[in-house]
Amino acid sequence: MVVMVLFAISAGPTGSSDLIFLLRTAPALPPRLLIRRPVSRRSSADRPRPASHRSSSAGSARSSGSCCSSSSAPPPPRRRRFLAGGSDAGRAVATRRVLDMGAGENNPLGAQNAWDMLSEEQSQKHITTGSGDLNGILGGGIHCKEVTEIGGVPGVGKTQLGIQLAINVQIPVEYGGLGGKAVYIDTEGSFMVERVYQIAEGCISDILEHFPHSHEKSSSGNKQLQPEHFLADIYYFRICSYAEQIAAINYLEKFLGEHKDVRIVIIDSVTFHFRQDFDDLALRTRVLSELSLKLMKIAKAYNLAVVLLNQVTTKFTEGSFQLTLALGDSWSHSCTNRVILYWNGTERYAYLDKSPSLPVASAPYAVTGKGVRDVSSNHKRVRVT
């Protein structure tokens, strides 16, 4: 059965003070996401003095023989804080993290060799989407250690692709998969267990078709290739507000530390509650920026893929309204890869809009009874509503 974890955090009015209070007081959360800049308390020596007092102080300094020039005077408090780069504890944590990033026998200072990075990336396995054409434009599938955004209009198959990835990440290593588990964060209530079971059955039938005798030789093959086994390795979180979504992402780091075999985190969708309930757009931008940075950090630290499903909205451009992914242009910089799903007549297409290493390209795909497949497949296609 699917492991279900529900967050029940009561959120107050949609104000920034309530949001920061929630993040400060939630007992089970890792270090909070939003940190207000501390108010500097000036000492008596830093406070501005009256002109008469300054002149008398200067006179007493001259009379005592002090010869301090203006160039050697200490910078103002604001300048000193900037040069210091934060508190001693903050600098120590940042220094430790940099040194630990790649510290080793050949990297005593924590620097990471670019050739080793390339070799590690090329040796990584990808999570197949179920469609060979779609895998082709993605460089083999969904990449680990990266954040991939997938957006499109309703009914184009975003949730179907998300469920397909949650199943495909569990394909055993002996069959070319990662043999991992999945975390599915559902904000819209579109996760249907019956459909997950169908896609799991379709994945198993494909494995048996491509490896007809391999599962008989494997001692654990019969046990692993069961739909119940696939469903049991999906950790499902139902999110009902943006406050719960923030809390869930904050909780992820602790959860992944206890479940180190998770290889993909899917959020369906990252947009829903922030479009419905959030009134302060400036605060929303800051919160989403912090969330994206945290997800990028999690993807790299735990060697997993983060997939964010996004909705579309209208944007007025060049005298007409056009469809674009939600959350604005600033959000488009928050992900490593961006894939846009769209209709071309009666065919579904995926368009790779952004990638640091792959060219812009598009490919057709189909949603069938067995899940996401190639258009040329003989499986019967279904239209998702």
Coordinates of C-alpha atoms in Angstrom, one line a residue:
M1 CA 0.0 0.0 0.0
V2 CA 1.0 3.6 -0.5
V3 CA 2.6 5.2 2.6
M4 CA 0.5 8.3 3.3
V5 CA 1.7 11.2 5.5
L6 CA -0.7 14.1 6.1
F7 CA 0.5 17.5 7.3
A8 CA -2.1 19.4 9.4
I9 CA -0.7 22.8 10.2
S10 CA -3.2 25.5 10.8
A11 CA -2.2 28.7 9.0
G12 CA -3.5 32.1 9.9
P13 CA -4.2 34.9 7.5
T14 CA -2.0 35.2 4.5
G15 CA 0.4 37.7 6.0
S16 CA 4.2 37.6 6.1
S17 CA 4.3 37.7 9.9
D18 CA 2.1 34.6 10.2
L19 CA 4.2 32.8 7.6
I20 CA 7.5 33.6 9.4
F21 CA 5.9 32.7 12.7
L22 CA 4.9 29.3 11.3
L23 CA 8.4 28.6 10.1
R24 CA 9.9 29.7 13.4
T25 CA 7.5 27.7 15.6
A26 CA 7.0 24.4 13.7
P27 CA 8.7 21.9 16.0
A28 CA 9.7 19.2 13.5
L29 CA 11.2 21.4 10.8
P30 CA 14.9 21.7 9.9
P31 CA 16.5 25.2 10.0
R32 CA 13.8 27.6 8.9
L33 CA 13.4 28.7 5.4
L34 CA 12.9 32.4 5.9
I35 CA 15.3 34.3 8.1
R36 CA 14.7 38.0 8.9
R37 CA 17.8 40.1 8.7
P38 CA 18.9 40.7 12.3
V39 CA 18.6 44.3 13.6
S40 CA 22.0 45.6 14.4
R41 CA 22.4 47.1 17.9
R42 CA 24.9 49.9 17.9
S43 CA 27.2 50.3 20.8
S44 CA 27.5 53.6 22.5
A45 CA 30.7 54.3 20.6
D46 CA 28.9 53.8 17.2
R47 CA 26.0 56.1 18.0
P48 CA 26.0 59.5 16.3
R49 CA 27.1 62.2 18.7
P50 CA 26.0 65.9 18.9
A51 CA 28.3 68.4 17.2
S52 CA 29.4 69.9 20.4
H53 CA 30.4 66.6 21.8
R54 CA 32.3 65.6 18.7
S55 CA 34.2 68.9 18.7
S56 CA 35.0 68.5 22.4
S57 CA 36.1 64.9 21.8
A58 CA 38.3 66.0 18.9
G59 CA 39.8 68.7 21.0
S60 CA 40.6 66.3 23.8
A61 CA 42.1 63.9 21.3
R62 CA 44.4 66.6 19.9
S63 CA 45.4 67.7 23.4
S64 CA 46.3 64.1 24.3
G65 CA 48.6 63.8 21.2
S66 CA 46.4 61.4 19.2
C67 CA 47.2 61.6 15.4
C68 CA 44.6 59.3 13.8
S69 CA 44.0 60.3 10.2
S70 CA 40.6 60.0 8.5
S71 CA 41.8 57.1 6.2
S72 CA 42.6 54.9 9.2
A73 CA 39.3 55.5 10.9
P74 CA 37.0 52.5 11.2
P75 CA 34.3 52.1 8.6
P76 CA 30.7 52.9 9.6
P77 CA 28.7 50.1 11.3
R78 CA 26.9 49.1 8.1
R79 CA 30.2 48.9 6.2
R80 CA 31.8 46.8 9.0
R81 CA 28.9 44.3 8.9
F82 CA 29.2 44.0 5.1
L83 CA 32.9 43.3 5.3
A84 CA 32.5 40.9 8.2
G85 CA 30.1 38.8 6.1
G86 CA 27.7 37.9 8.9
S87 CA 28.2 36.4 12.3
D88 CA 31.1 34.2 13.3
A89 CA 28.9 31.2 13.5
G90 CA 27.5 31.8 10.0
R91 CA 31.0 32.2 8.6
A92 CA 32.1 29.0 10.3
V93 CA 29.2 27.0 8.9
A94 CA 29.7 28.3 5.4
T95 CA 33.4 27.6 5.5
R96 CA 32.8 24.1 6.8
R97 CA 30.3 23.4 4.0
V98 CA 32.7 24.6 1.3
L99 CA 35.5 22.5 2.6
D100 CA 33.3 19.4 2.8
M101 CA 31.9 19.8 -0.7
G102 CA 34.8 17.9 -2.3
A103 CA 37.3 17.3 0.4
G104 CA 39.4 14.2 -0.2
E105 CA 42.9 12.9 -0.7
N106 CA 43.3 14.7 -3.9
N107 CA 41.2 17.7 -3.0
P108 CA 42.4 18.9 0.4
L109 CA 40.7 22.3 0.1
G110 CA 37.3 21.0 -1.0
A111 CA 37.7 21.9 -4.7
Q112 CA 36.0 19.5 -7.1
N113 CA 37.8 18.4 -10.3
A114 CA 35.8 19.2 -13.5
W115 CA 36.9 16.0 -15.1
D116 CA 35.7 14.0 -12.2
M117 CA 32.4 15.9 -12.3
L118 CA 32.0 15.0 -16.0
S119 CA 32.8 11.4 -15.4
E120 CA 30.4 11.2 -12.5
E121 CA 27.6 12.8 -14.6
Q122 CA 28.2 10.4 -17.5
S123 CA 28.1 7.4 -15.3
Q124 CA 24.8 8.4 -13.7
K125 CA 21.7 6.5 -14.8
H126 CA 18.6 8.4 -15.8
I127 CA 15.0 7.8 -15.0
T128 CA 13.2 6.7 -18.1
T129 CA 9.9 8.5 -19.0
G130 CA 8.5 5.5 -20.7
S131 CA 8.8 7.2 -24.1
G132 CA 11.9 6.7 -26.2
D133 CA 11.3 9.9 -28.1
L134 CA 10.9 11.9 -24.9
N135 CA 14.0 10.3 -23.4
G136 CA 15.9 11.3 -26.6
I137 CA 15.3 15.1 -26.2
L138 CA 16.1 14.8 -22.4
G139 CA 19.5 13.1 -22.9
G140 CA 18.3 9.7 -21.8
G141 CA 15.6 10.6 -19.3
I142 CA 15.2 12.7 -16.1
H143 CA 18.6 13.5 -14.6
C144 CA 19.5 13.0 -10.9
K145 CA 21.0 15.9 -9.0
E146 CA 18.9 18.3 -11.1
V147 CA 15.5 20.0 -10.8
T148 CA 13.3 19.6 -13.8
E149 CA 10.1 21.6 -14.3
I150 CA 7.3 20.1 -16.4
G151 CA 4.4 22.4 -17.3
G152 CA 1.4 22.4 -19.6
V153 CA -2.3 22.9 -20.0
P154 CA -4.8 20.8 -18.1
G155 CA -5.3 17.3 -19.6
V156 CA -2.0 17.1 -21.5
G157 CA -0.6 14.5 -19.1
K158 CA 1.5 16.2 -16.5
T159 CA 0.2 14.0 -13.6
Q160 CA 0.4 10.9 -15.8
L161 CA 4.1 11.6 -16.4
G162 CA 4.7 12.3 -12.7
I163 CA 3.1 9.0 -11.8
Q164 CA 5.1 7.2 -14.5
L165 CA 8.3 8.6 -13.2
A166 CA 7.4 7.5 -9.6
I167 CA 7.0 3.9 -11.0
N168 CA 9.9 3.9 -13.4
V169 CA 12.4 5.0 -10.7
Q170 CA 11.7 1.7 -9.0
I171 CA 12.8 -0.5 -12.0
P172 CA 15.4 -2.9 -10.5
V173 CA 19.1 -2.3 -11.3
E174 CA 19.4 -5.6 -13.1
Y175 CA 16.8 -4.4 -15.6
G176 CA 18.5 -1.1 -16.2
G177 CA 16.7 1.0 -13.6
L178 CA 17.8 2.8 -10.4
G179 CA 16.0 0.5 -8.0
G180 CA 15.0 3.5 -5.9
K181 CA 11.9 4.8 -4.2
A182 CA 9.7 7.9 -4.8
V183 CA 8.3 10.8 -2.8
Y184 CA 5.1 12.2 -4.3
I185 CA 3.8 15.5 -2.9
D186 CA 0.3 16.1 -4.1
T187 CA -1.1 19.6 -3.7
E188 CA -4.2 19.2 -6.0
G189 CA -5.6 15.8 -5.1
S190 CA -5.0 14.4 -8.6
F191 CA -3.0 11.3 -7.4
M192 CA -5.2 8.3 -8.1
V193 CA -4.0 5.0 -6.7
E194 CA -6.0 2.9 -9.2
R195 CA -4.1 4.7 -12.0
V196 CA -0.8 4.1 -10.2
Y197 CA -1.7 0.4 -10.1
Q198 CA -2.4 0.3 -13.9
I199 CA 0.9 2.1 -14.7
A200 CA 2.8 -0.3 -12.4
E201 CA 1.3 -3.3 -14.2
G202 CA 2.2 -1.7 -17.6
C203 CA 5.8 -1.2 -16.4
I204 CA 6.1 -4.8 -15.2
S205 CA 4.7 -6.1 -18.5
D206 CA 7.3 -4.1 -20.5
I207 CA 10.1 -5.5 -18.3
L208 CA 8.9 -9.0 -18.9
E209 CA 8.7 -8.4 -22.6
H210 CA 12.2 -7.0 -22.9
F211 CA 13.7 -9.5 -20.3
P212 CA 11.6 -12.7 -20.7
H213 CA 14.0 -15.0 -18.8
S214 CA 16.0 -12.7 -16.6
H215 CA 13.5 -12.5 -13.8
E216 CA 13.5 -16.3 -13.4
K217 CA 17.3 -16.3 -12.8
S218 CA 17.0 -13.5 -10.1
S219 CA 16.1 -14.7 -6.7
S220 CA 14.3 -11.5 -5.9
G221 CA 12.8 -11.0 -9.4
N222 CA 9.4 -12.5 -8.7
K223 CA 9.0 -10.4 -5.5
Q224 CA 10.1 -7.1 -7.0
L225 CA 8.0 -7.4 -10.1
Q226 CA 4.7 -7.1 -8.4
P227 CA 2.4 -4.0 -8.5
E228 CA 2.0 -4.1 -4.7
H229 CA 5.8 -3.7 -4.4
F230 CA 5.8 -0.7 -6.6
L231 CA 3.0 1.0 -4.7
A232 CA 4.6 0.3 -1.4
D233 CA 7.7 2.2 -2.4
I234 CA 5.9 5.5 -3.1
Y235 CA 5.8 7.9 -0.1
Y236 CA 2.7 10.1 -0.6
F237 CA 2.2 13.5 1.0
R238 CA -1.2 15.2 0.7
I239 CA -0.8 19.0 1.0
C240 CA -3.8 21.3 1.5
S241 CA -2.2 24.8 1.9
Y242 CA 0.9 26.7 1.0
A243 CA 1.9 26.6 4.7
E244 CA 1.8 22.8 4.6
Q245 CA 3.8 22.8 1.4
I246 CA 6.6 24.9 2.9
A247 CA 6.5 22.6 6.0
A248 CA 6.7 19.5 3.8
I249 CA 9.7 20.8 1.8
N250 CA 11.4 21.8 5.1
Y251 CA 10.7 18.3 6.4
L252 CA 12.1 16.6 3.3
E253 CA 15.7 16.9 4.4
K254 CA 15.1 14.9 7.6
F255 CA 12.9 12.4 5.8
L256 CA 15.5 11.8 3.1
G257 CA 18.1 11.3 5.8
E258 CA 16.0 8.4 7.1
H259 CA 15.1 7.0 3.7
K260 CA 18.3 7.1 1.7
D261 CA 17.0 5.0 -1.1
V262 CA 14.7 7.7 -2.4
R263 CA 15.7 8.7 -5.9
I264 CA 13.0 11.1 -7.0
V265 CA 10.8 13.8 -5.4
I266 CA 7.7 14.9 -7.4
I267 CA 5.6 17.9 -6.5
D268 CA 2.3 18.0 -8.3
S269 CA 1.9 20.9 -8.6
V270 CA 4.3 23.4 -7.1
T271 CA 2.0 26.2 -8.2
F272 CA -1.5 25.4 -6.9
H273 CA -1.6 26.9 -3.4
F274 CA 0.7 29.8 -4.2
R275 CA -1.7 31.0 -6.9
Q276 CA -4.8 30.5 -4.8
D277 CA -4.0 31.7 -1.3
F278 CA -1.0 34.0 -1.5
D279 CA -1.8 37.7 -1.7
D280 CA 1.6 39.3 -1.1
L281 CA 3.3 38.8 -4.5
A282 CA 6.7 40.1 -3.3
L283 CA 6.7 37.7 -0.4
R284 CA 5.6 34.9 -2.7
T285 CA 8.6 35.5 -5.0
R286 CA 11.0 35.4 -2.0
V287 CA 9.4 32.3 -0.6
L288 CA 9.5 30.4 -3.9
S289 CA 13.1 31.4 -4.5
E290 CA 14.1 30.0 -1.1
L291 CA 12.1 26.8 -1.9
S292 CA 13.8 26.3 -5.2
L293 CA 17.2 26.8 -3.7
K294 CA 16.4 24.3 -1.0
L295 CA 15.2 21.7 -3.6
M296 CA 18.4 22.2 -5.6
K297 CA 20.4 21.6 -2.5
I298 CA 18.4 18.5 -1.7
A299 CA 18.8 17.1 -5.3
K300 CA 22.6 17.4 -5.1
A301 CA 23.1 16.3 -1.5
Y302 CA 21.0 13.1 -1.8
N303 CA 21.7 12.3 -5.5
L304 CA 18.1 12.3 -6.6
A305 CA 15.9 14.0 -9.2
V306 CA 13.4 16.7 -8.3
V307 CA 10.4 17.1 -10.7
L308 CA 8.1 20.1 -10.3
L309 CA 4.8 20.0 -12.2
N310 CA 3.6 23.5 -13.1
Q311 CA 0.4 25.0 -14.4
V312 CA -0.1 27.6 -17.2
T313 CA -1.4 31.1 -17.2
T314 CA -2.0 33.9 -19.7
K315 CA 0.6 36.6 -20.5
F316 CA 0.0 39.7 -22.6
T317 CA 2.8 39.9 -25.1
E318 CA 3.1 41.9 -28.3
G319 CA -0.5 42.9 -28.4
S320 CA -2.0 39.5 -27.7
F321 CA -2.5 37.0 -24.8
Q322 CA -0.3 33.9 -24.9
L323 CA -0.1 30.8 -22.6
T324 CA 3.0 30.6 -20.4
L325 CA 4.0 28.7 -17.3
A326 CA 2.8 30.1 -14.0
L327 CA 4.7 32.0 -11.4
G328 CA 6.3 34.5 -13.7
D329 CA 9.7 35.0 -15.4
S330 CA 11.7 34.9 -12.1
W331 CA 10.6 31.4 -11.4
S332 CA 11.9 30.2 -14.8
H333 CA 15.5 30.6 -13.4
S334 CA 14.8 28.3 -10.4
C335 CA 15.0 25.0 -12.3
T336 CA 17.8 23.2 -14.1
N337 CA 15.6 21.9 -17.0
R338 CA 12.2 23.1 -18.2
V339 CA 9.9 20.9 -20.3
I340 CA 6.6 22.3 -21.8
L341 CA 3.9 19.8 -22.7
Y342 CA 1.4 21.0 -25.4
W343 CA -1.2 19.8 -27.9
N344 CA -0.4 19.8 -31.6
G345 CA -3.8 18.9 -33.1
T346 CA -4.7 15.6 -31.5
E347 CA -1.1 14.7 -30.6
R348 CA 0.8 15.4 -27.4
Y349 CA 4.2 17.0 -27.7
A350 CA 7.0 17.8 -25.2
Y351 CA 9.2 20.8 -25.8
L352 CA 12.6 21.1 -24.1
D353 CA 12.6 24.8 -23.4
K354 CA 15.7 25.1 -21.1
S355 CA 18.7 22.9 -20.4
P356 CA 22.3 23.7 -19.5
S357 CA 23.7 20.9 -21.8
L358 CA 21.0 19.9 -24.3
P359 CA 19.7 21.7 -27.4
V360 CA 16.1 22.9 -27.7
A361 CA 14.0 20.1 -29.2
S362 CA 10.5 18.7 -29.2
A363 CA 9.2 15.1 -29.4
P364 CA 5.7 13.5 -29.5
Y365 CA 4.5 11.2 -26.8
A366 CA 1.3 9.4 -26.0
V367 CA -0.7 8.6 -22.8
T368 CA -1.9 5.0 -23.0
G369 CA -3.6 2.6 -20.7
K370 CA -0.2 1.4 -19.6
G371 CA 1.2 4.9 -19.1
V372 CA 3.4 7.3 -21.1
R373 CA 4.6 5.6 -24.3
D374 CA 5.8 6.5 -27.8
V375 CA 3.2 7.6 -30.3
S376 CA 4.1 4.7 -32.6
S377 CA 3.2 2.3 -29.9
N378 CA 0.3 -0.1 -30.6
H379 CA -1.2 0.6 -27.2
K380 CA -4.5 2.3 -27.1
R381 CA -4.2 6.0 -26.3
V382 CA -6.4 7.7 -23.7
R383 CA -7.3 11.3 -23.2
V384 CA -6.8 12.6 -19.7
T385 CA -9.4 15.1 -18.4

